[in-house]
PDB file of C-alpha atoms in Angstrom:
ATOM      1  CA  MET A  66     196.746 -42.775 -95.926  1.00 85.00           C
ATOM      2  CA  THR A  67     193.427 -44.660 -95.565  1.00 95.00           C
ATOM      3  CA  TRP A  68     190.030 -43.705 -96.168  1.00 97.00           C
ATOM      4  CA  THR A  69     186.552 -44.647 -94.394  1.00 97.00           C
ATOM      5  CA  GLU A  70     184.264 -47.101 -96.260  1.00 97.00           C
ATOM      6  CA  CYS A  71     182.174 -45.548 -98.864  1.00 96.00           C
ATOM      7  CA  ARG A  72     178.774 -44.372 -97.993  1.00 97.00           C
ATOM      8  CA  PHE A  73     175.880 -42.195 -99.410  1.00 98.00           C
ATOM      9  CA  ALA A  74     174.429 -38.747 -99.220  1.00 98.00           C
ATOM     10  CA  ARG A  75     170.979 -38.528-100.782  1.00 98.00           C
ATOM     11  CA  ASN A  76     169.835 -35.385-102.930  1.00 97.00           C
ATOM     12  CA  GLY A  77     166.270 -36.523-103.817  1.00 96.00           C
ATOM     13  CA  ALA A  78     166.611 -39.811-105.839  1.00 95.00           C
ATOM     14  CA  VAL A  79     170.020 -39.162-106.630  1.00 96.00           C
ATOM     15  CA  GLU A  80     172.676 -41.039-103.925  1.00 97.00           C
ATOM     16  CA  ILE A  81     175.941 -39.503-103.768  1.00 98.00           C
ATOM     17  CA  ALA A  82     179.073 -41.509-103.089  1.00 97.00           C
ATOM     18  CA  HIS A  83     181.431 -40.196-100.836  1.00 98.00           C
ATOM     19  CA  ASP A  84     184.310 -41.090 -98.005  1.00 98.00           C
ATOM     20  CA  ARG A  85     186.597 -39.387 -96.003  1.00 97.00           C
ATOM     21  CA  LEU A  86     190.452 -39.687 -94.735  1.00 97.00           C
ATOM     22  CA  ARG A  87     190.725 -41.199 -91.703  1.00 96.00           C
ATOM     23  CA  GLU A  88     194.134 -39.081 -90.996  1.00 94.00           C
ATOM     24  CA  GLY A  89     193.439 -35.409 -89.946  1.00 92.00           C
ATOM     25  CA  ALA A  90     189.938 -36.487 -88.946  1.00 92.00           C
ATOM     26  CA  ASP A  91     189.497 -33.498 -86.234  1.00 95.00           C
ATOM     27  CA  GLY A  92     190.821 -30.912 -88.564  1.00 97.00           C
ATOM     28  CA  GLU A  93     188.686 -28.242 -90.121  1.00 98.00           C
ATOM     29  CA  PRO A  94     186.351 -29.450 -92.997  1.00 98.00           C
ATOM     30  CA  LEU A  95     187.406 -29.655 -96.673  1.00 98.00           C
ATOM     31  CA  LEU A  96     185.348 -30.833 -99.279  1.00 98.00           C
ATOM     32  CA  LEU A  97     186.969 -32.131-102.594  1.00 98.00           C
ATOM     33  CA  VAL A  98     184.986 -31.896-105.671  1.00 98.00           C
ATOM     34  CA  MET A  99     186.596 -33.381-108.780  1.00 96.00           C
ATOM     35  CA  GLY A 100     185.913 -32.456-112.461  1.00 93.00           C
ATOM     36  CA  LEU A 101     184.094 -33.621-115.679  1.00 91.00           C
ATOM     37  CA  ALA A 102     182.729 -37.289-115.102  1.00 85.00           C
ATOM     38  CA  VAL A 103     185.302 -38.755-113.204  1.00 88.00           C
ATOM     39  CA  SER A 104     185.501 -40.247-109.520  1.00 92.00           C
ATOM     40  CA  ARG A 105     186.763 -38.981-106.414  1.00 95.00           C
ATOM     41  CA  HIS A 106     189.649 -41.561-106.817  1.00 93.00           C
ATOM     42  CA  TRP A 107     191.228 -39.220-109.074  1.00 92.00           C
ATOM     43  CA  TRP A 108     192.245 -36.749-106.614  1.00 96.00           C
ATOM     44  CA  PRO A 109     196.199 -37.719-105.704  1.00 95.00           C
ATOM     45  CA  GLY A 110     196.657 -39.125-102.409  1.00 95.00           C
ATOM     46  CA  GLU A 111     199.772 -37.093-101.812  1.00 96.00           C
ATOM     47  CA  LEU A 112     197.572 -33.889-102.288  1.00 97.00           C
ATOM     48  CA  CYS A 113     194.744 -35.486 -99.773  1.00 98.00           C
ATOM     49  CA  THR A 114     197.895 -36.065 -97.347  1.00 97.00           C
ATOM     50  CA  ALA A 115     199.281 -32.487 -97.481  1.00 98.00           C
ATOM     51  CA  PHE A 116     195.874 -30.886 -96.692  1.00 98.00           C
ATOM     52  CA  ALA A 117     195.567 -33.557 -93.712  1.00 98.00           C
ATOM     53  CA  ASP A 118     199.005 -32.207 -92.741  1.00 98.00           C
ATOM     54  CA  ALA A 119     197.895 -28.617 -93.436  1.00 98.00           C
ATOM     55  CA  GLY A 120     195.103 -29.056 -90.660  1.00 98.00           C
ATOM     56  CA  PHE A 121     192.192 -30.290 -92.670  1.00 98.00           C
ATOM     57  CA  ALA A 122     189.729 -32.834 -92.410  1.00 98.00           C
ATOM     58  CA  VAL A 123     189.571 -34.419 -95.970  1.00 98.00           C
ATOM     59  CA  ALA A 124     186.466 -35.770 -97.455  1.00 98.00           C
ATOM     60  CA  ARG A 125     185.851 -36.476-101.188  1.00 98.00           C
ATOM     61  CA  TYR A 126     182.996 -37.596-103.374  1.00 98.00           C
ATOM     62  CA  ASP A 127     181.630 -38.110-106.906  1.00 96.00           C
ATOM     63  CA  GLN A 128     179.649 -36.278-108.483  1.00 95.00           C
ATOM     64  CA  ARG A 129     176.259 -37.561-110.164  1.00 95.00           C
ATOM     65  CA  ASP A 130     176.912 -39.542-113.523  1.00 92.00           C
ATOM     66  CA  ALA A 131     180.408 -40.283-111.836  1.00 92.00           C
ATOM     67  CA  GLY A 132     181.990 -43.055-109.999  1.00 90.00           C
ATOM     68  CA  GLU A 133     179.657 -44.971-107.613  1.00 93.00           C
ATOM     69  CA  SER A 134     177.144 -42.088-107.613  1.00 95.00           C
ATOM     70  CA  THR A 135     173.906 -42.398-109.051  1.00 94.00           C
ATOM     71  CA  ARG A 136     174.114 -42.403-112.692  1.00 89.00           C
ATOM     72  CA  LEU A 137     171.299 -40.929-114.932  1.00 84.00           C
ATOM     73  CA  PRO A 138     170.007 -43.179-118.017  1.00 73.00           C
ATOM     74  CA  LYS A 139     168.824 -40.282-119.992  1.00 57.00           C
ATOM     75  CA  ARG A 140     171.091 -39.931-123.240  1.00 58.00           C
ATOM     76  CA  THR A 141     171.774 -36.442-124.455  1.00 45.00           C
ATOM     77  CA  GLY A 142     171.658 -36.965-127.801  1.00 49.00           C
ATOM     78  CA  ARG A 143     174.746 -34.943-128.684  1.00 49.00           C
ATOM     79  CA  GLY A 144     177.758 -37.141-127.856  1.00 55.00           C
ATOM     80  CA  ASN A 145     180.158 -34.548-127.584  1.00 59.00           C
ATOM     81  CA  PRO A 146     180.776 -32.742-123.890  1.00 59.00           C
ATOM     82  CA  PHE A 147     182.041 -29.569-125.567  1.00 57.00           C
ATOM     83  CA  ALA A 148     179.209 -29.164-127.830  1.00 57.00           C
ATOM     84  CA  ALA A 149     177.153 -29.486-124.714  1.00 55.00           C
ATOM     85  CA  LEU A 150     179.363 -26.714-122.966  1.00 60.00           C
ATOM     86  CA  ALA A 151     178.281 -24.615-126.177  1.00 54.00           C
ATOM     87  CA  ALA A 152     175.081 -25.270-126.031  1.00 56.00           C
ATOM     88  CA  GLY A 153     174.752 -24.343-122.369  1.00 53.00           C
ATOM     89  CA  ARG A 154     171.750 -26.271-121.397  1.00 53.00           C
ATOM     90  CA  GLY A 155     171.041 -29.862-120.558  1.00 56.00           C
ATOM     91  CA  ALA A 156     167.717 -31.381-119.623  1.00 64.00           C
ATOM     92  CA  ALA A 157     168.734 -34.467-117.387  1.00 84.00           C
ATOM     93  CA  TYR A 158     169.088 -32.077-114.414  1.00 93.00           C
ATOM     94  CA  THR A 159     170.483 -28.167-113.348  1.00 95.00           C
ATOM     95  CA  ALA A 160     173.521 -27.107-112.198  1.00 95.00           C
ATOM     96  CA  GLU A 161     171.632 -26.252-109.002  1.00 97.00           C
ATOM     97  CA  ASP A 162     171.272 -29.948-108.530  1.00 97.00           C
ATOM     98  CA  MET A 163     175.187 -30.455-108.435  1.00 97.00           C
ATOM     99  CA  ALA A 164     175.698 -27.801-106.306  1.00 98.00           C
ATOM    100  CA  ASP A 165     173.002 -29.452-103.707  1.00 98.00           C
ATOM    101  CA  ASP A 166     174.790 -32.565-103.773  1.00 98.00           C
ATOM    102  CA  ALA A 167     177.726 -31.272-102.567  1.00 98.00           C
ATOM    103  CA  VAL A 168     175.630 -29.852 -99.198  1.00 98.00           C
ATOM    104  CA  ALA A 169     173.851 -33.434 -99.269  1.00 98.00           C
ATOM    105  CA  VAL A 170     177.456 -34.607 -98.710  1.00 98.00           C
ATOM    106  CA  MET A 171     178.298 -32.142 -95.958  1.00 98.00           C
ATOM    107  CA  ASP A 172     174.653 -32.722 -94.089  1.00 98.00           C
ATOM    108  CA  ALA A 173     175.995 -36.916 -94.329  1.00 98.00           C
ATOM    109  CA  LEU A 174     179.241 -35.787 -92.976  1.00 98.00           C
ATOM    110  CA  GLY A 175     177.589 -33.795 -90.117  1.00 98.00           C
ATOM    111  CA  TRP A 176     179.258 -30.732 -91.386  1.00 98.00           C
ATOM    112  CA  GLU A 177     177.374 -27.252 -90.935  1.00 98.00           C
ATOM    113  CA  SER A 178     180.099 -25.804 -93.106  1.00 98.00           C
ATOM    114  CA  ALA A 179     183.241 -26.613 -94.691  1.00 98.00           C
ATOM    115  CA  HIS A 180     185.940 -25.316 -97.139  1.00 98.00           C
ATOM    116  CA  LEU A 181     185.356 -26.160-100.808  1.00 98.00           C
ATOM    117  CA  PHE A 182     188.181 -27.081-103.120  1.00 98.00           C
ATOM    118  CA  GLY A 183     187.204 -27.621-106.717  1.00 98.00           C
ATOM    119  CA  HIS A 184     189.103 -28.728-109.869  1.00 98.00           C
ATOM    120  CA  SER A 185     188.480 -28.169-113.127  1.00 97.00           C
ATOM    121  CA  LEU A 186     184.353 -28.654-113.553  1.00 96.00           C
ATOM    122  CA  GLY A 187     184.567 -29.274-109.874  1.00 98.00           C
ATOM    123  CA  GLY A 188     185.463 -25.468-109.327  1.00 98.00           C
ATOM    124  CA  VAL A 189     182.523 -24.330-111.385  1.00 97.00           C
ATOM    125  CA  VAL A 190     180.294 -26.805-109.351  1.00 98.00           C
ATOM    126  CA  ALA A 191     182.387 -25.259-106.026  1.00 98.00           C
ATOM    127  CA  GLN A 192     182.076 -21.802-107.239  1.00 98.00           C
ATOM    128  CA  ARG A 193     178.089 -22.320-107.703  1.00 98.00           C
ATOM    129  CA  VAL A 194     177.907 -23.869-103.889  1.00 98.00           C
ATOM    130  CA  ALA A 195     179.559 -20.941-102.487  1.00 98.00           C
ATOM    131  CA  LEU A 196     176.780 -18.804-104.387  1.00 98.00           C
ATOM    132  CA  ARG A 197     174.148 -21.096-103.685  1.00 98.00           C
ATOM    133  CA  HIS A 198     174.749 -22.026-100.039  1.00 98.00           C
ATOM    134  CA  PRO A 199     177.000 -19.104 -98.897  1.00 97.00           C
ATOM    135  CA  ASP A 200     176.511 -19.784 -95.220  1.00 97.00           C
ATOM    136  CA  ARG A 201     177.749 -23.483 -95.755  1.00 98.00           C
ATOM    137  CA  VAL A 202     180.959 -22.688 -97.208  1.00 98.00           C
ATOM    138  CA  ARG A 203     184.022 -21.173 -95.256  1.00 98.00           C
ATOM    139  CA  THR A 204     186.633 -20.277 -98.077  1.00 98.00           C
ATOM    140  CA  LEU A 205     186.344 -21.506-101.814  1.00 98.00           C
ATOM    141  CA  THR A 206     189.445 -22.679-103.885  1.00 98.00           C
ATOM    142  CA  SER A 207     188.661 -22.872-107.567  1.00 98.00           C
ATOM    143  CA  SER A 208     191.359 -24.654-109.460  1.00 98.00           C
ATOM    144  CA  ALA A 209     191.962 -25.072-113.442  1.00 98.00           C
ATOM    145  CA  ALA A 210     188.417 -23.845-114.027  1.00 97.00           C
ATOM    146  CA  LEU A 211     186.313 -21.674-116.067  1.00 96.00           C
ATOM    147  CA  PRO A 212     184.059 -18.824-114.305  1.00 96.00           C
ATOM    148  CA  SER A 213     180.524 -20.437-113.327  1.00 94.00           C
ATOM    149  CA  ASP A 214     178.673 -17.425-115.034  1.00 89.00           C
ATOM    150  CA  VAL A 215     180.532 -17.406-118.313  1.00 83.00           C
ATOM    151  CA  GLY A 216     178.684 -20.488-120.470  1.00 72.00           C
ATOM    152  CA  GLY A 217     177.712 -21.376-124.177  1.00 71.00           C
ATOM    153  CA  VAL A 218     179.980 -19.750-126.752  1.00 74.00           C
ATOM    154  CA  GLY A 219     181.406 -17.193-124.003  1.00 81.00           C
ATOM    155  CA  ALA A 220     183.081 -20.217-122.612  1.00 84.00           C
ATOM    156  CA  LEU A 221     184.791 -21.247-125.430  1.00 85.00           C
ATOM    157  CA  ARG A 222     187.336 -18.394-125.712  1.00 91.00           C
ATOM    158  CA  HIS A 223     188.872 -20.057-122.848  1.00 94.00           C
ATOM    159  CA  LEU A 224     189.121 -23.157-124.216  1.00 92.00           C
ATOM    160  CA  ARG A 225     192.279 -24.541-126.231  1.00 92.00           C
ATOM    161  CA  LEU A 226     190.672 -25.752-129.384  1.00 84.00           C
ATOM    162  CA  GLY A 227     193.979 -27.990-130.255  1.00 90.00           C
ATOM    163  CA  THR A 228     193.691 -30.090-127.209  1.00 89.00           C
ATOM    164  CA  LEU A 229     190.029 -30.797-128.003  1.00 83.00           C
ATOM    165  CA  ALA A 230     191.251 -32.082-131.086  1.00 86.00           C
ATOM    166  CA  LYS A 231     193.300 -34.298-129.597  1.00 87.00           C
ATOM    167  CA  PHE A 232     190.520 -35.736-127.079  1.00 82.00           C
ATOM    168  CA  ALA A 233     188.125 -36.282-130.253  1.00 79.00           C
ATOM    169  CA  ARG A 234     191.279 -38.320-131.833  1.00 83.00           C
ATOM    170  CA  ILE A 235     191.123 -40.802-128.496  1.00 80.00           C
ATOM    171  CA  LYS A 236     189.661 -44.279-129.554  1.00 75.00           C
ATOM    172  CA  PRO A 237     186.252 -44.975-127.808  1.00 69.00           C
ATOM    173  CA  ALA A 238     187.149 -47.620-124.821  1.00 71.00           C
ATOM    174  CA  ARG A 239     185.212 -50.752-125.124  1.00 76.00           C
ATOM    175  CA  ASP A 240     186.638 -52.907-122.454  1.00 81.00           C
ATOM    176  CA  ARG A 241     189.366 -52.540-119.086  1.00 82.00           C
ATOM    177  CA  GLU A 242     192.399 -52.469-121.001  1.00 84.00           C
ATOM    178  CA  ALA A 243     191.049 -49.634-123.416  1.00 83.00           C
ATOM    179  CA  ARG A 244     189.588 -47.692-120.875  1.00 83.00           C
ATOM    180  CA  ILE A 245     192.952 -47.427-118.709  1.00 86.00           C
ATOM    181  CA  ALA A 246     194.637 -46.605-122.351  1.00 86.00           C
ATOM    182  CA  ALA A 247     192.562 -43.838-122.867  1.00 85.00           C
ATOM    183  CA  GLY A 248     192.556 -42.617-119.372  1.00 86.00           C
ATOM    184  CA  ILE A 249     196.538 -42.342-119.352  1.00 90.00           C
ATOM    185  CA  ALA A 250     195.884 -40.893-122.443  1.00 90.00           C
ATOM    186  CA  VAL A 251     193.752 -38.065-121.262  1.00 89.00           C
ATOM    187  CA  ALA A 252     195.941 -37.967-118.243  1.00 92.00           C
ATOM    188  CA  ARG A 253     199.071 -37.240-120.588  1.00 94.00           C
ATOM    189  CA  ILE A 254     197.397 -34.509-122.495  1.00 94.00           C
ATOM    190  CA  CYS A 255     196.528 -32.620-119.260  1.00 95.00           C
ATOM    191  CA  ALA A 256     199.575 -33.011-117.628  1.00 96.00           C
ATOM    192  CA  SER A 257     202.219 -30.262-116.697  1.00 98.00           C
ATOM    193  CA  PRO A 258     204.391 -29.838-119.146  1.00 96.00           C
ATOM    194  CA  GLY A 259     207.038 -28.053-116.092  1.00 97.00           C
ATOM    195  CA  TYR A 260     206.921 -31.433-114.229  1.00 97.00           C
ATOM    196  CA  PRO A 261     207.374 -35.083-114.481  1.00 96.00           C
ATOM    197  CA  PHE A 262     204.504 -36.829-115.415  1.00 96.00           C
ATOM    198  CA  ASP A 263     203.669 -39.291-112.493  1.00 93.00           C
ATOM    199  CA  GLU A 264     203.175 -42.600-114.474  1.00 92.00           C
ATOM    200  CA  ALA A 265     202.768 -44.901-111.329  1.00 92.00           C
ATOM    201  CA  GLY A 266     200.163 -42.495-109.569  1.00 91.00           C
ATOM    202  CA  THR A 267     198.104 -41.811-112.715  1.00 91.00           C
ATOM    203  CA  LEU A 268     197.383 -45.489-113.382  1.00 91.00           C
ATOM    204  CA  GLU A 269     196.608 -46.383-109.683  1.00 89.00           C
ATOM    205  CA  ARG A 270     193.937 -43.292-109.682  1.00 88.00           C
ATOM    206  CA  ILE A 271     192.823 -44.686-113.278  1.00 87.00           C
ATOM    207  CA  ALA A 272     192.477 -48.535-112.569  1.00 86.00           C
ATOM    208  CA  ALA A 273     190.306 -47.190-109.707  1.00 84.00           C
ATOM    209  CA  ASP A 274     187.699 -45.561-111.849  1.00 74.00           C
ATOM    210  CA  VAL A 275     188.307 -47.293-114.932  1.00 59.00           C
ATOM    211  CA  ASP A 276     184.549 -48.058-115.532  1.00 62.00           C
ATOM    212  CA  THR A 277     183.258 -44.412-115.362  1.00 54.00           C
ATOM    213  CA  GLY A 278     184.516 -41.025-116.307  1.00 56.00           C
ATOM    214  CA  ILE A 279     186.191 -40.841-119.960  1.00 65.00           C
ATOM    215  CA  ALA A 280     184.487 -43.543-120.973  1.00 65.00           C
ATOM    216  CA  ASP A 281     181.038 -42.043-120.944  1.00 76.00           C
ATOM    217  CA  PRO A 282     180.633 -38.944-122.766  1.00 80.00           C
ATOM    218  CA  ASP A 283     176.998 -39.001-122.661  1.00 84.00           C
ATOM    219  CA  ALA A 284     177.816 -38.503-118.226  1.00 86.00           C
ATOM    220  CA  GLN A 285     180.144 -36.025-119.698  1.00 85.00           C
ATOM    221  CA  SER A 286     177.901 -34.045-121.474  1.00 87.00           C
ATOM    222  CA  ARG A 287     174.813 -34.270-118.998  1.00 90.00           C
ATOM    223  CA  GLN A 288     177.085 -32.647-116.247  1.00 91.00           C
ATOM    224  CA  ILE A 289     178.856 -29.767-118.742  1.00 90.00           C
ATOM    225  CA  GLY A 290     175.363 -29.152-120.257  1.00 88.00           C
ATOM    226  CA  ALA A 291     173.667 -28.759-116.730  1.00 92.00           C
ATOM    227  CA  ALA A 292     172.267 -25.155-116.743  1.00 91.00           C
ATOM    228  CA  TRP A 293     172.799 -22.623-113.810  1.00 93.00           C
ATOM    229  CA  HIS A 294     170.351 -20.290-113.175  1.00 93.00           C
ATOM    230  CA  GLY A 295     171.641 -18.518-110.282  1.00 94.00           C
ATOM    231  CA  PRO A 296     173.477 -15.317-109.690  1.00 95.00           C
ATOM    232  CA  SER A 297     176.958 -14.287-111.207  1.00 96.00           C
ATOM    233  CA  LEU A 298     180.082 -14.455-109.456  1.00 97.00           C
ATOM    234  CA  ALA A 299     180.116 -10.612-108.472  1.00 97.00           C
ATOM    235  CA  ALA A 300     177.395 -11.951-106.071  1.00 97.00           C
ATOM    236  CA  LEU A 301     180.048 -14.104-104.310  1.00 97.00           C
ATOM    237  CA  ARG A 302     181.056 -12.915-100.884  1.00 95.00           C
ATOM    238  CA  VAL A 303     182.712 -15.999 -99.667  1.00 96.00           C
ATOM    239  CA  PRO A 304     186.965 -15.775 -99.312  1.00 97.00           C
ATOM    240  CA  ALA A 305     188.323 -17.141-102.594  1.00 98.00           C
ATOM    241  CA  LEU A 306     191.415 -18.263-104.089  1.00 98.00           C
ATOM    242  CA  VAL A 307     191.813 -19.081-107.634  1.00 98.00           C
ATOM    243  CA  LEU A 308     194.433 -21.456-108.870  1.00 98.00           C
ATOM    244  CA  HIS A 309     195.738 -21.836-112.505  1.00 98.00           C
ATOM    245  CA  GLY A 310     198.265 -23.218-114.486  1.00 98.00           C
ATOM    246  CA  THR A 311     200.341 -20.871-116.871  1.00 98.00           C
ATOM    247  CA  ASP A 312     200.631 -23.788-118.831  1.00 98.00           C
ATOM    248  CA  ASP A 313     197.302 -25.736-118.774  1.00 98.00           C
ATOM    249  CA  PRO A 314     196.516 -27.283-122.426  1.00 97.00           C
ATOM    250  CA  LEU A 315     192.752 -27.207-121.895  1.00 96.00           C
ATOM    251  CA  LEU A 316     191.984 -23.931-120.176  1.00 97.00           C
ATOM    252  CA  ARG A 317     193.608 -21.048-120.898  1.00 97.00           C
ATOM    253  CA  PRO A 318     194.749 -18.748-117.895  1.00 97.00           C
ATOM    254  CA  SER A 319     192.407 -16.425-118.720  1.00 97.00           C
ATOM    255  CA  ALA A 320     189.625 -18.671-117.340  1.00 97.00           C
ATOM    256  CA  GLY A 321     191.524 -18.129-114.016  1.00 98.00           C
ATOM    257  CA  ARG A 322     192.008 -14.264-114.774  1.00 98.00           C
ATOM    258  CA  ALA A 323     188.500 -14.299-115.301  1.00 97.00           C
ATOM    259  CA  THR A 324     187.179 -15.791-112.477  1.00 98.00           C
ATOM    260  CA  ALA A 325     189.067 -14.286-109.899  1.00 98.00           C
ATOM    261  CA  ALA A 326     188.538 -10.644-111.568  1.00 97.00           C
ATOM    262  CA  ALA A 327     184.928 -11.604-110.993  1.00 97.00           C
ATOM    263  CA  ILE A 328     184.814 -12.801-107.229  1.00 98.00           C
ATOM    264  CA  PRO A 329     185.222  -9.662-104.924  1.00 97.00           C
ATOM    265  CA  GLY A 330     188.593  -9.941-103.187  1.00 96.00           C
ATOM    266  CA  ALA A 331     189.509 -13.146-104.662  1.00 98.00           C
ATOM    267  CA  ARG A 332     193.410 -13.929-104.790  1.00 98.00           C
ATOM    268  CA  LEU A 333     194.603 -15.333-108.064  1.00 98.00           C
ATOM    269  CA  VAL A 334     197.841 -17.859-107.963  1.00 98.00           C
ATOM    270  CA  LEU A 335     199.037 -18.276-111.573  1.00 98.00           C
ATOM    271  CA  GLN A 336     201.394 -21.359-111.251  1.00 98.00           C
ATOM    272  CA  PRO A 337     204.022 -21.539-113.904  1.00 98.00           C
ATOM    273  CA  GLY A 338     204.729 -24.958-115.567  1.00 98.00           C
ATOM    274  CA  VAL A 339     201.364 -26.241-114.205  1.00 98.00           C
ATOM    275  CA  GLY A 340     198.932 -27.891-116.685  1.00 98.00           C
ATOM    276  CA  HIS A 341     195.309 -29.236-116.168  1.00 97.00           C
ATOM    277  CA  ASP A 342     196.230 -31.228-113.105  1.00 97.00           C
ATOM    278  CA  ILE A 343     198.194 -30.628-109.776  1.00 97.00           C
ATOM    279  CA  PRO A 344     201.581 -32.211-110.033  1.00 97.00           C
ATOM    280  CA  ARG A 345     202.796 -34.043-107.268  1.00 96.00           C
ATOM    281  CA  GLU A 346     205.881 -31.296-106.625  1.00 97.00           C
ATOM    282  CA  ARG A 347     203.162 -28.505-106.297  1.00 98.00           C
ATOM    283  CA  HIS A 348     200.937 -30.525-103.527  1.00 98.00           C
ATOM    284  CA  THR A 349     202.799 -28.930-100.732  1.00 98.00           C
ATOM    285  CA  ALA A 350     202.532 -25.534-101.584  1.00 98.00           C
ATOM    286  CA  VAL A 351     198.943 -26.075-102.893  1.00 98.00           C
ATOM    287  CA  ALA A 352     198.002 -27.030 -99.408  1.00 98.00           C
ATOM    288  CA  ALA A 353     199.938 -24.236 -97.743  1.00 98.00           C
ATOM    289  CA  GLU A 354     197.634 -21.721-100.129  1.00 98.00           C
ATOM    290  CA  VAL A 355     194.606 -23.306 -99.100  1.00 98.00           C
ATOM    291  CA  ARG A 356     195.712 -22.943 -95.391  1.00 98.00           C
ATOM    292  CA  ALA A 357     196.534 -19.417 -95.764  1.00 98.00           C
ATOM    293  CA  LEU A 358     193.295 -18.679 -97.105  1.00 98.00           C
ATOM    294  CA  ALA A 359     191.701 -20.294 -94.245  1.00 98.00           C
ATOM    295  CA  ASP A 360     193.762 -18.757 -91.559  1.00 97.00           C
ATOM    296  CA  ARG A 361     193.199 -15.160 -93.351  1.00 94.00           C
ATOM    297  CA  ALA A 362     189.431 -15.852 -93.250  1.00 94.00           C
ATOM    298  CA  ALA A 363     189.544 -16.879 -89.805  1.00 91.00           C
ATOM    299  CA  ARG A 364     191.181 -13.588 -88.555  1.00 85.00           C
ATOM    300  CA  PRO A 365     188.683 -11.114 -87.155  1.00 79.00           C
ATOM    301  CA  GLY A 366     187.414  -9.120 -90.194  1.00 67.00           C
ATOM    302  CA  GLY A 367     187.836 -11.952 -92.573  1.00 59.00           C
ATOM    303  CA  LEU A 368     189.568 -10.941 -95.816  1.00 55.00           C
ATOM    304  CA  ALA A 369     187.935  -7.663 -95.826  1.00 48.00           C
TER     305      ALA A 369
END
């Protein structure tokens, strides 16, 4: 598995870092959108390979305020990303800006349209891309995510507060060693209880993103607090798949059920034993679900 060199797309003054998998480059475009303030390197390599083997040309990017993309200097003054989620508002940029970043990456890749796969906060962003730019989205897969039109206090009913308390007890990371330790601690909290923890793969991904992500609660707060002013999920007409682990330690399965119920015609797949990650043993099955969604959408009449 090899990736192209990092390139940058532009959305106004913001530069968005992205790359694409060399294997499977002739397949159908698939853009991966990762979660809260972590970089594109957090995508498991085996999952990306499984997507390529399923016939997709895979690209991934760093959202603004993550990885190698533009970092915003303005502090939120909140310090806690979940307080920003409850407040449901942010001053640095909007959720529309974050959705437009994905389209800027597609433009830079020369993709008129693409399948979207978003995980965690990335799932929320992917939902909003499909609402704001439906002509650019072939299919939508939302994994381990909240419904994009449920914000503020309403989102808290889907969160497991005990897990938030565990996150709060992780010590601030002030150097590389501490950041790696904090990253592994976060990954363990989010891990799937029904599958072995991938220590080596987790360490590899965290080491590639050690200076960002979980080390920057201000960036997390800006992302999660970005306000959405667009339509609700009921207006979404893109073929959609919703994946959610039955044992997600962060977001209750109710989040996946609510997302699928809100999107007309969406297919819901609840994954037993899966947490707030995508375990190695599920990579082939997840890729097969996305492939099946793409095939159904391509048939005459789509998924109607």
